């Protein structure tokens, strides 16, 4: 397994180049019905799927489940806005590494504070900033993958010749897998911290409501 003689690395790097950033300008500014949403998502994200000819990018059932699990605000008169589509793109990328509960924790502040917000800073601004960063990371990712490939190609030098190619690929997969594993742990830790903050905020809000109710009852009692 060498970079000069094996097409594996070039194939992987090419797949990174196929990761498509869906620009907000690509998303229609009109409200869409369910079928139009799934068709749009399919046209923009199919090239990044593992089996482009078979994989379902987004189905009606998926969208309904996202709404039921509070990942996605309900449509208005069965129509989905541009903001709905932006959230669906976030969900599409997150679902491969995070649970539904984790995605809900991550997106809850976004939907509460920025969905439907006509103020100066809105959901589209957040999307541009977040995915703009990810787009910039492609070249860094390609360099990192190339380095891991080189390291893996130097392993198992004393292995039997008939097994050497497989073992080098195995080493490469192990290196990539460990990288994903560690990053997933970091993401989960941050999401857990967000969840704890949200629980604390909810508890404080409930305590404040009870305090106000108690004060109101006290004032009413004094008035009588």
PDB file of C-alpha atoms in Angstrom, residues 41-114:
ATOM      1  CA  UNK A  41     -32.567  17.654  -0.300  1.00  0.00           C
ATOM      2  CA  UNK A  42     -32.054  14.658  -2.571  1.00  0.00           C
ATOM      3  CA  UNK A  43     -30.739  16.813  -5.418  1.00  0.00           C
ATOM      4  CA  UNK A  44     -28.247  18.626  -3.171  1.00  0.00           C
ATOM      5  CA  UNK A  45     -26.977  15.865  -0.878  1.00  0.00           C
ATOM      6  CA  UNK A  46     -27.157  12.609  -2.834  1.00  0.00           C
ATOM      7  CA  UNK A  47     -23.556  12.899  -4.025  1.00  0.00           C
ATOM      8  CA  UNK A  48     -22.332  12.667  -0.412  1.00  0.00           C
ATOM      9  CA  UNK A  49     -24.219   9.465   0.443  1.00  0.00           C
ATOM     10  CA  UNK A  50     -22.494   6.098   0.738  1.00  0.00           C
ATOM     11  CA  UNK A  51     -24.691   4.428  -1.878  1.00  0.00           C
ATOM     12  CA  UNK A  52     -25.990   7.233  -4.115  1.00  0.00           C
ATOM     13  CA  UNK A  53     -28.174   4.887  -6.106  1.00  0.00           C
ATOM     14  CA  UNK A  54     -29.894   3.388  -3.065  1.00  0.00           C
ATOM     15  CA  UNK A  55     -29.694   5.639   0.004  1.00  0.00           C
ATOM     16  CA  UNK A  56     -32.664   7.707   1.095  1.00  0.00           C
ATOM     17  CA  UNK A  57     -31.472  11.225   1.850  1.00  0.00           C
ATOM     18  CA  UNK A  58     -34.702  12.360   3.450  1.00  0.00           C
ATOM     19  CA  UNK A  59     -38.152  10.800   3.567  1.00  0.00           C
ATOM     20  CA  UNK A  60     -41.581  11.974   4.679  1.00  0.00           C
ATOM     21  CA  UNK A  61     -41.357   9.635   7.666  1.00  0.00           C
ATOM     22  CA  UNK A  62     -38.024  11.158   8.713  1.00  0.00           C
ATOM     23  CA  UNK A  63     -39.397  14.693   8.547  1.00  0.00           C
ATOM     24  CA  UNK A  64     -42.492  13.728  10.531  1.00  0.00           C
ATOM     25  CA  UNK A  65     -40.329  12.045  13.169  1.00  0.00           C
ATOM     26  CA  UNK A  66     -38.103  15.107  13.451  1.00  0.00           C
ATOM     27  CA  UNK A  67     -41.180  17.250  14.083  1.00  0.00           C
ATOM     28  CA  UNK A  68     -42.544  14.775  16.655  1.00  0.00           C
ATOM     29  CA  UNK A  69     -39.207  14.828  18.487  1.00  0.00           C
ATOM     30  CA  UNK A  70     -39.104  18.639  18.522  1.00  0.00           C
ATOM     31  CA  UNK A  71     -36.102  18.819  16.220  1.00  0.00           C
ATOM     32  CA  UNK A  72     -38.111  20.710  13.656  1.00  0.00           C
ATOM     33  CA  UNK A  73     -40.913  23.251  14.185  1.00  0.00           C
ATOM     34  CA  UNK A  74     -44.184  22.119  12.588  1.00  0.00           C
ATOM     35  CA  UNK A  75     -44.966  23.310   9.056  1.00  0.00           C
ATOM     36  CA  UNK A  76     -47.515  26.041   8.475  1.00  0.00           C
ATOM     37  CA  UNK A  77     -50.465  24.717   6.481  1.00  0.00           C
ATOM     38  CA  UNK A  78     -48.310  21.752   5.394  1.00  0.00           C
ATOM     39  CA  UNK A  79     -45.672  24.067   3.945  1.00  0.00           C
ATOM     40  CA  UNK A  80     -42.024  24.304   4.973  1.00  0.00           C
ATOM     41  CA  UNK A  81     -40.050  27.532   4.998  1.00  0.00           C
ATOM     42  CA  UNK A  82     -36.451  28.161   4.024  1.00  0.00           C
ATOM     43  CA  UNK A  83     -35.587  27.971   7.722  1.00  0.00           C
ATOM     44  CA  UNK A  84     -37.088  24.478   7.916  1.00  0.00           C
ATOM     45  CA  UNK A  85     -34.750  23.401   5.122  1.00  0.00           C
ATOM     46  CA  UNK A  86     -31.732  24.931   6.881  1.00  0.00           C
ATOM     47  CA  UNK A  87     -32.556  22.956  10.026  1.00  0.00           C
ATOM     48  CA  UNK A  88     -33.003  19.768   7.999  1.00  0.00           C
ATOM     49  CA  UNK A  89     -29.507  20.198   6.568  1.00  0.00           C
ATOM     50  CA  UNK A  90     -28.084  20.511  10.093  1.00  0.00           C
ATOM     51  CA  UNK A  91     -30.004  17.385  11.136  1.00  0.00           C
ATOM     52  CA  UNK A  92     -28.789  15.472   8.077  1.00  0.00           C
ATOM     53  CA  UNK A  93     -25.158  15.971   9.051  1.00  0.00           C
ATOM     54  CA  UNK A  94     -25.674  15.445  12.777  1.00  0.00           C
ATOM     55  CA  UNK A  95     -27.722  12.248  12.609  1.00  0.00           C
ATOM     56  CA  UNK A  96     -24.719  10.142  11.580  1.00  0.00           C
ATOM     57  CA  UNK A  97     -22.911  10.813  14.860  1.00  0.00           C
ATOM     58  CA  UNK A  98     -25.471  12.023  17.394  1.00  0.00           C
ATOM     59  CA  UNK A  99     -28.632  10.598  18.923  1.00  0.00           C
ATOM     60  CA  UNK A 100     -32.026  12.230  18.459  1.00  0.00           C
ATOM     61  CA  UNK A 101     -31.856  13.534  22.051  1.00  0.00           C
ATOM     62  CA  UNK A 102     -28.420  15.044  21.456  1.00  0.00           C
ATOM     63  CA  UNK A 103     -29.566  16.766  18.268  1.00  0.00           C
ATOM     64  CA  UNK A 104     -32.607  18.081  20.123  1.00  0.00           C
ATOM     65  CA  UNK A 105     -30.342  19.517  22.837  1.00  0.00           C
ATOM     66  CA  UNK A 106     -28.103  21.131  20.242  1.00  0.00           C
ATOM     67  CA  UNK A 107     -30.866  22.641  18.122  1.00  0.00           C
ATOM     68  CA  UNK A 108     -33.286  23.660  20.864  1.00  0.00           C
ATOM     69  CA  UNK A 109     -31.631  27.049  21.536  1.00  0.00           C
ATOM     70  CA  UNK A 110     -31.417  27.640  17.781  1.00  0.00           C
ATOM     71  CA  UNK A 111     -35.115  27.027  17.148  1.00  0.00           C
ATOM     72  CA  UNK A 112     -36.190  28.924  20.283  1.00  0.00           C
ATOM     73  CA  UNK A 113     -34.171  32.067  19.658  1.00  0.00           C
ATOM     74  CA  UNK A 114     -33.614  32.258  15.931  1.00  0.00           C
TER      75      UNK A 114
END
